[in-house]
Amino acid sequence: VTQRAFILFGALFVLFVAIGWVLGAANITLLLVQSFAYALIALGLNIQWGYGGLFNFGIMGFLMLGGFAVTFISFPINAAFWNSEGPYLLARAVAAFAAGTLLVFGASRAHRIGIRGGWKTALTVLAWALAYLVYRSQIDPAVAYIEGSAGWIGGLGLHPVLGWLFGGVLAAGVAYIVGRICLGLRTDYLAIATIGISEIIRALLKNMDWLTRGTLTVSPIPWPTPLPQALQAQGVTITDSFVLARLGFLAVVLVVLVAIFFLVQRAYGGPWGRMMRAIRDNHVAAASMGKDVKARQLEIFILGSVMMGIGGAILVSFGQIYDPGSFQPINHTFLIWVMVIVGGAGNNWGAVFGALLIYMAWMISDPVAQALFYTISNWSTDIGWGAIPEIQSRASQMRVLVLGLVITAALRFAPRGLIPEVVRRER
Amino acid sequence: LNELIFFFNTVVISGVVLGSIYAVGAIGVTLIFGILRFAHFAHGDMMTMGGFIAFLLAAAAAAAGIVAPVPTGFLVLPIAMVIAAVLALGIDKGFYAPLRARGARPVTLLIASIGVTLIIQGLIRLFFGSSSYSFFDTEIKQLYRIEVPLPDVTRTINFTQPQLLMVVCTALAVVALHFFLTRSRLGKAMRAMSDNPDLAQVSGINTKLVVRVTWIIAGSLACMAGTMLALDVSLKPDLAFNIVLPIFAAAIVGGLGQSYGAIAGGFLIGFAETLAIFNWSILLRPLREALPFDLPNNLAVVPTEYKLTVAFVILVIVLLWRPTGIFKGAST
């Protein structure tokens, strides 16, 4: 860590204290938990983009998967579903899905029994169509039944931390599929392909009411640490209970973040990190040195996505509500990109710094813009131009503009980020 | 035959309209990629911006009391396109040109285009809030009904006046672009630069001028596509994110850098989307007696909510099967 990083982190600390002074302890602890969760996600992107040079515009999708995972694992059991025909119908749909997967897989192996060329293509298309039909024929009645009777399948009632882990696992599974399909593509194609996949994940989770309650949203999702209400029951005052409960959650998040940061930082310095940088800087040369470029890229894509899944799960369980409709590419994909670019791609300290700084700027630019607008509005009323209409809703849009200006300025004046990557060279 | 006409109304007409919007948008994306070698993600927001410029002009025209036989949106379209072209030039000057001068990689330009997206979107939301607008608050959409001179046919072929004008406008734009690219000196220079920028520069082509012309064309076409989309449905500040995916899919399917490919890709995606959400059981209903099984009520390939995924699935298939697009696209 350089002197510059020390100064910047010191300035950030002062900024946090100042904001905390203005907003109060309850608000600053809320912002801290969220910004550290974002730091985890930014680390995930930093692995993919900073270490591996892989473009991922589908962060939102992985965050949604993490959120779904924690909802599914930790939300209390829905007895109405388990006592109905639902599980049986769903099991049949899963079986149909498995059969379809087998069919498609079999078709992809058809060359082993001598079916080649155009016939194999035709067989593959046929297998996909058949698998889709079989799956639809089973899932449609199951969905109609579940949504008609129990509403949705509910959760499993397990510990939230298990949900975070499952978020990582789920993200890894999807990242494996995405990576297998897309990683061979050029950067531009990879960018659009990942955007597309995250949009598909959003469309699915938003519309599968039987699985996620869709736009009806799920809440309250339990915390791994005591809730403010639980503390209040023990006789803590209301203001203190919020601060204490959030500090407890913050401690858990910090443990996760520090552990992952340590591992990621060690990996960067080790042979694995060197290999990744070699692949990023010149994958042709790396391949000629005997590195399996595709497999390594898949590996790093999955690792980064796991961190995104865990981060998304943490954010959802902290917010206690899972609302698939609230996920937006701006808030959940591009915000993270700005964090990593501004902080410094390739440098973990930079990624964490960028995450904390940008999240704070993102959150406070709304009230600041509001105050600014009220001042201008008063002034324009005084000189007879009339007030600005709908200040509240306009001010909240201001942060999108701020985000755009920040990333543009960063690319222009600090293209390697505020805490740039330090490439050590042996002389 | 009533069913066939219903099919024509819901699939062919909306497919053509959607396809022309996608095609006009995708041409811009593909031109920018061909000349400047980066995927311009802000294109969707340039479309929204164009839509809002046209909306403001239309409102101004209505306030000035101008009445025309066509919807005011089309009347002001040329002026809006000029303004959008100037803005596109300004965006290039302000955001991309400094990065290019520094010799930044195309990936950096791609990230910069995200910044531009956010800025445009932030500005639009700042001024227009997040509600949706319609061009047809004060005027009416004229509906055309064409009787089909066949016995037993009760349905008519329906389409609206804006839809007809949109298709005409697209055809005009495509023909104009074709003549520009093949007949004019500048158009030939553009194609040369898209094929090989270094060779083009060495052979005395003014690359700076070509870049400017690219932005002018892309900006005005984006404005046109955005206005058409706004005329067909409604104008929303967050229109861009829903449109940028199919447009990129169209451009990639057609082969990035290929203008004709973009047109073909646009129509392909447009038709695929409308075909996929069409309820096929309506077409099969007359054959109900002949079929060996009961006809379900809804036989759409995908439910309507998943319309967006269709474009993407096509994209993935094309990328796997022919990675440079149907028409050979530019590499790197």
PDB file of C-alpha atoms in Angstrom, chain A residues 111-263:
ATOM      1  CA  HIS A 111     -21.143 -37.836 -33.265  1.00  0.00           C
ATOM      2  CA  ARG A 112     -19.987 -40.777 -31.177  1.00  0.00           C
ATOM      3  CA  ILE A 113     -22.599 -43.019 -32.735  1.00  0.00           C
ATOM      4  CA  GLY A 114     -21.798 -41.803 -36.209  1.00  0.00           C
ATOM      5  CA  ILE A 115     -24.289 -38.952 -36.682  1.00  0.00           C
ATOM      6  CA  ARG A 116     -22.392 -35.997 -38.087  1.00  0.00           C
ATOM      7  CA  GLY A 117     -22.707 -32.694 -39.916  1.00  0.00           C
ATOM      8  CA  GLY A 118     -26.141 -31.497 -40.886  1.00  0.00           C
ATOM      9  CA  TRP A 119     -27.865 -34.487 -39.323  1.00  0.00           C
ATOM     10  CA  LYS A 120     -26.287 -33.712 -35.997  1.00  0.00           C
ATOM     11  CA  THR A 121     -27.395 -30.069 -36.210  1.00  0.00           C
ATOM     12  CA  ALA A 122     -30.919 -31.169 -37.015  1.00  0.00           C
ATOM     13  CA  LEU A 123     -30.867 -33.654 -34.156  1.00  0.00           C
ATOM     14  CA  THR A 124     -29.609 -30.971 -31.749  1.00  0.00           C
ATOM     15  CA  VAL A 125     -32.340 -28.543 -32.755  1.00  0.00           C
ATOM     16  CA  LEU A 126     -34.923 -31.304 -32.430  1.00  0.00           C
ATOM     17  CA  ALA A 127     -33.603 -32.274 -29.000  1.00  0.00           C
ATOM     18  CA  TRP A 128     -33.769 -28.671 -27.781  1.00  0.00           C
ATOM     19  CA  ALA A 129     -37.316 -28.257 -29.067  1.00  0.00           C
ATOM     20  CA  LEU A 130     -38.438 -31.550 -27.564  1.00  0.00           C
ATOM     21  CA  ALA A 131     -36.777 -30.815 -24.228  1.00  0.00           C
ATOM     22  CA  TYR A 132     -38.419 -27.392 -24.135  1.00  0.00           C
ATOM     23  CA  LEU A 133     -41.845 -28.896 -24.922  1.00  0.00           C
ATOM     24  CA  VAL A 134     -41.505 -31.594 -22.271  1.00  0.00           C
ATOM     25  CA  TYR A 135     -40.394 -29.073 -19.669  1.00  0.00           C
ATOM     26  CA  ARG A 136     -43.173 -26.623 -20.523  1.00  0.00           C
ATOM     27  CA  SER A 137     -45.781 -29.391 -20.390  1.00  0.00           C
ATOM     28  CA  GLN A 138     -44.760 -30.168 -16.793  1.00  0.00           C
ATOM     29  CA  ILE A 139     -43.909 -26.750 -15.424  1.00  0.00           C
ATOM     30  CA  ASP A 140     -46.974 -24.875 -16.664  1.00  0.00           C
ATOM     31  CA  PRO A 141     -49.565 -26.869 -14.661  1.00  0.00           C
ATOM     32  CA  ALA A 142     -47.263 -26.918 -11.628  1.00  0.00           C
ATOM     33  CA  VAL A 143     -46.920 -23.139 -11.742  1.00  0.00           C
ATOM     34  CA  ALA A 144     -50.647 -22.634 -12.205  1.00  0.00           C
ATOM     35  CA  TYR A 145     -51.360 -24.957  -9.266  1.00  0.00           C
ATOM     36  CA  ILE A 146     -48.828 -23.418  -6.882  1.00  0.00           C
ATOM     37  CA  GLU A 147     -49.782 -19.847  -7.690  1.00  0.00           C
ATOM     38  CA  GLY A 148     -53.444 -20.788  -7.321  1.00  0.00           C
ATOM     39  CA  SER A 149     -53.162 -22.589  -3.994  1.00  0.00           C
ATOM     40  CA  ALA A 150     -50.153 -21.789  -1.793  1.00  0.00           C
ATOM     41  CA  GLY A 151     -49.046 -18.655  -3.663  1.00  0.00           C
ATOM     42  CA  TRP A 152     -45.367 -19.482  -3.702  1.00  0.00           C
ATOM     43  CA  ILE A 153     -43.022 -22.129  -2.398  1.00  0.00           C
ATOM     44  CA  GLY A 154     -41.637 -20.128   0.503  1.00  0.00           C
ATOM     45  CA  GLY A 155     -38.203 -20.566   2.038  1.00  0.00           C
ATOM     46  CA  LEU A 156     -36.383 -23.312   3.895  1.00  0.00           C
ATOM     47  CA  GLY A 157     -36.025 -21.494   7.219  1.00  0.00           C
ATOM     48  CA  LEU A 158     -32.281 -22.073   7.524  1.00  0.00           C
ATOM     49  CA  HIS A 159     -29.583 -19.726   8.766  1.00  0.00           C
ATOM     50  CA  PRO A 160     -29.010 -16.617   6.588  1.00  0.00           C
ATOM     51  CA  VAL A 161     -25.267 -17.232   6.344  1.00  0.00           C
ATOM     52  CA  LEU A 162     -26.080 -20.528   4.629  1.00  0.00           C
ATOM     53  CA  GLY A 163     -28.157 -18.423   2.256  1.00  0.00           C
ATOM     54  CA  TRP A 164     -25.132 -16.236   1.496  1.00  0.00           C
ATOM     55  CA  LEU A 165     -23.102 -19.338   0.731  1.00  0.00           C
ATOM     56  CA  PHE A 166     -25.872 -20.688  -1.467  1.00  0.00           C
ATOM     57  CA  GLY A 167     -25.901 -17.325  -3.244  1.00  0.00           C
ATOM     58  CA  GLY A 168     -22.249 -17.886  -4.066  1.00  0.00           C
ATOM     59  CA  VAL A 169     -22.931 -21.439  -5.249  1.00  0.00           C
ATOM     60  CA  LEU A 170     -25.855 -20.385  -7.431  1.00  0.00           C
ATOM     61  CA  ALA A 171     -23.842 -17.544  -8.946  1.00  0.00           C
ATOM     62  CA  ALA A 172     -21.000 -19.978  -9.613  1.00  0.00           C
ATOM     63  CA  GLY A 173     -23.326 -22.358 -11.434  1.00  0.00           C
ATOM     64  CA  VAL A 174     -24.751 -19.637 -13.653  1.00  0.00           C
ATOM     65  CA  ALA A 175     -21.303 -18.133 -14.209  1.00  0.00           C
ATOM     66  CA  TYR A 176     -20.068 -21.528 -15.372  1.00  0.00           C
ATOM     67  CA  ILE A 177     -22.796 -21.759 -18.011  1.00  0.00           C
ATOM     68  CA  VAL A 178     -22.379 -18.123 -19.058  1.00  0.00           C
ATOM     69  CA  GLY A 179     -18.626 -18.467 -19.188  1.00  0.00           C
ATOM     70  CA  ARG A 180     -18.751 -21.646 -21.247  1.00  0.00           C
ATOM     71  CA  ILE A 181     -20.951 -19.916 -23.818  1.00  0.00           C
ATOM     72  CA  CYS A 182     -19.510 -16.420 -23.875  1.00  0.00           C
ATOM     73  CA  LEU A 183     -15.892 -16.337 -22.778  1.00  0.00           C
ATOM     74  CA  GLY A 184     -14.505 -17.155 -26.180  1.00  0.00           C
ATOM     75  CA  LEU A 185     -16.147 -14.044 -27.574  1.00  0.00           C
ATOM     76  CA  ARG A 186     -14.547 -10.679 -28.210  1.00  0.00           C
ATOM     77  CA  THR A 187     -14.885  -7.964 -25.588  1.00  0.00           C
ATOM     78  CA  ASP A 188     -17.802  -6.161 -27.218  1.00  0.00           C
ATOM     79  CA  TYR A 189     -19.720  -9.386 -27.697  1.00  0.00           C
ATOM     80  CA  LEU A 190     -18.968 -10.458 -24.139  1.00  0.00           C
ATOM     81  CA  ALA A 191     -20.306  -7.136 -22.854  1.00  0.00           C
ATOM     82  CA  ILE A 192     -23.589  -7.414 -24.719  1.00  0.00           C
ATOM     83  CA  ALA A 193     -23.915 -11.126 -23.955  1.00  0.00           C
ATOM     84  CA  THR A 194     -23.526 -10.569 -20.225  1.00  0.00           C
ATOM     85  CA  ILE A 195     -26.028  -7.687 -20.311  1.00  0.00           C
ATOM     86  CA  GLY A 196     -28.424 -10.006 -22.074  1.00  0.00           C
ATOM     87  CA  ILE A 197     -27.988 -12.766 -19.539  1.00  0.00           C
ATOM     88  CA  SER A 198     -28.566 -10.451 -16.621  1.00  0.00           C
ATOM     89  CA  GLU A 199     -31.721  -9.165 -18.309  1.00  0.00           C
ATOM     90  CA  ILE A 200     -32.907 -12.749 -18.768  1.00  0.00           C
ATOM     91  CA  ILE A 201     -32.232 -13.543 -15.121  1.00  0.00           C
ATOM     92  CA  ARG A 202     -34.168 -10.439 -14.161  1.00  0.00           C
ATOM     93  CA  ALA A 203     -37.074 -11.347 -16.447  1.00  0.00           C
ATOM     94  CA  LEU A 204     -37.173 -14.863 -14.994  1.00  0.00           C
ATOM     95  CA  LEU A 205     -36.965 -13.917 -11.327  1.00  0.00           C
ATOM     96  CA  LYS A 206     -39.437 -11.092 -11.803  1.00  0.00           C
ATOM     97  CA  ASN A 207     -42.039 -13.265 -13.490  1.00  0.00           C
ATOM     98  CA  MET A 208     -41.627 -16.597 -11.697  1.00  0.00           C
ATOM     99  CA  ASP A 209     -44.158 -15.703  -9.049  1.00  0.00           C
ATOM    100  CA  TRP A 210     -44.218 -19.263  -7.711  1.00  0.00           C
ATOM    101  CA  LEU A 211     -40.528 -19.052  -6.874  1.00  0.00           C
ATOM    102  CA  THR A 212     -39.925 -15.457  -5.802  1.00  0.00           C
ATOM    103  CA  ARG A 213     -43.392 -13.914  -5.457  1.00  0.00           C
ATOM    104  CA  GLY A 214     -42.257 -11.608  -8.279  1.00  0.00           C
ATOM    105  CA  THR A 215     -43.477  -8.072  -7.905  1.00  0.00           C
ATOM    106  CA  LEU A 216     -45.325  -8.958  -4.702  1.00  0.00           C
ATOM    107  CA  THR A 217     -41.893  -8.980  -2.978  1.00  0.00           C
ATOM    108  CA  VAL A 218     -40.779 -11.116  -0.044  1.00  0.00           C
ATOM    109  CA  SER A 219     -40.204  -9.682   3.420  1.00  0.00           C
ATOM    110  CA  PRO A 220     -39.094  -9.769   6.183  1.00  0.00           C
ATOM    111  CA  ILE A 221     -35.967 -11.784   5.491  1.00  0.00           C
ATOM    112  CA  PRO A 222     -34.179 -12.685   8.746  1.00  0.00           C
ATOM    113  CA  TRP A 223     -30.775 -11.374   9.797  1.00  0.00           C
ATOM    114  CA  PRO A 224     -27.853 -13.494  10.966  1.00  0.00           C
ATOM    115  CA  THR A 225     -27.489 -11.091  13.902  1.00  0.00           C
ATOM    116  CA  PRO A 226     -30.166  -9.786  16.324  1.00  0.00           C
ATOM    117  CA  LEU A 227     -32.652  -7.380  14.764  1.00  0.00           C
ATOM    118  CA  PRO A 228     -33.306  -3.938  16.265  1.00  0.00           C
ATOM    119  CA  GLN A 229     -36.707  -5.189  17.416  1.00  0.00           C
ATOM    120  CA  ALA A 230     -35.066  -8.034  19.338  1.00  0.00           C
ATOM    121  CA  LEU A 231     -32.750  -5.587  21.075  1.00  0.00           C
ATOM    122  CA  GLN A 232     -35.669  -3.327  21.902  1.00  0.00           C
ATOM    123  CA  ALA A 233     -37.373  -6.277  23.590  1.00  0.00           C
ATOM    124  CA  GLN A 234     -34.324  -6.559  25.822  1.00  0.00           C
ATOM    125  CA  GLY A 235     -34.759  -2.979  26.942  1.00  0.00           C
ATOM    126  CA  VAL A 236     -32.419  -1.074  24.613  1.00  0.00           C
ATOM    127  CA  THR A 237     -33.777   2.332  23.549  1.00  0.00           C
ATOM    128  CA  ILE A 238     -35.067   2.611  19.972  1.00  0.00           C
ATOM    129  CA  THR A 239     -32.258   4.813  18.614  1.00  0.00           C
ATOM    130  CA  ASP A 240     -29.547   2.727  20.256  1.00  0.00           C
ATOM    131  CA  SER A 241     -31.118  -0.526  19.096  1.00  0.00           C
ATOM    132  CA  PHE A 242     -30.802   0.453  15.427  1.00  0.00           C
ATOM    133  CA  VAL A 243     -27.173   1.491  15.817  1.00  0.00           C
ATOM    134  CA  LEU A 244     -26.253  -1.622  17.810  1.00  0.00           C
ATOM    135  CA  ALA A 245     -28.075  -4.049  15.513  1.00  0.00           C
ATOM    136  CA  ARG A 246     -26.506  -2.525  12.420  1.00  0.00           C
ATOM    137  CA  LEU A 247     -23.093  -2.575  14.056  1.00  0.00           C
ATOM    138  CA  GLY A 248     -23.594  -6.279  14.706  1.00  0.00           C
ATOM    139  CA  PHE A 249     -24.454  -6.888  11.056  1.00  0.00           C
ATOM    140  CA  LEU A 250     -21.523  -4.701  10.036  1.00  0.00           C
ATOM    141  CA  ALA A 251     -19.182  -6.894  12.059  1.00  0.00           C
ATOM    142  CA  VAL A 252     -20.325 -10.009  10.171  1.00  0.00           C
ATOM    143  CA  VAL A 253     -19.970  -8.249   6.806  1.00  0.00           C
ATOM    144  CA  LEU A 254     -16.516  -7.005   7.742  1.00  0.00           C
ATOM    145  CA  VAL A 255     -15.405 -10.504   8.705  1.00  0.00           C
ATOM    146  CA  VAL A 256     -16.522 -11.815   5.296  1.00  0.00           C
ATOM    147  CA  LEU A 257     -14.946  -8.870   3.467  1.00  0.00           C
ATOM    148  CA  VAL A 258     -11.620  -9.058   5.300  1.00  0.00           C
ATOM    149  CA  ALA A 259     -11.355 -12.812   4.797  1.00  0.00           C
ATOM    150  CA  ILE A 260     -12.078 -12.559   1.080  1.00  0.00           C
ATOM    151  CA  PHE A 261      -9.864  -9.500   0.683  1.00  0.00           C
ATOM    152  CA  PHE A 262      -6.973 -11.329   2.330  1.00  0.00           C
ATOM    153  CA  LEU A 263      -7.364 -14.346   0.065  1.00  0.00           C
TER     154      LEU A 263
END
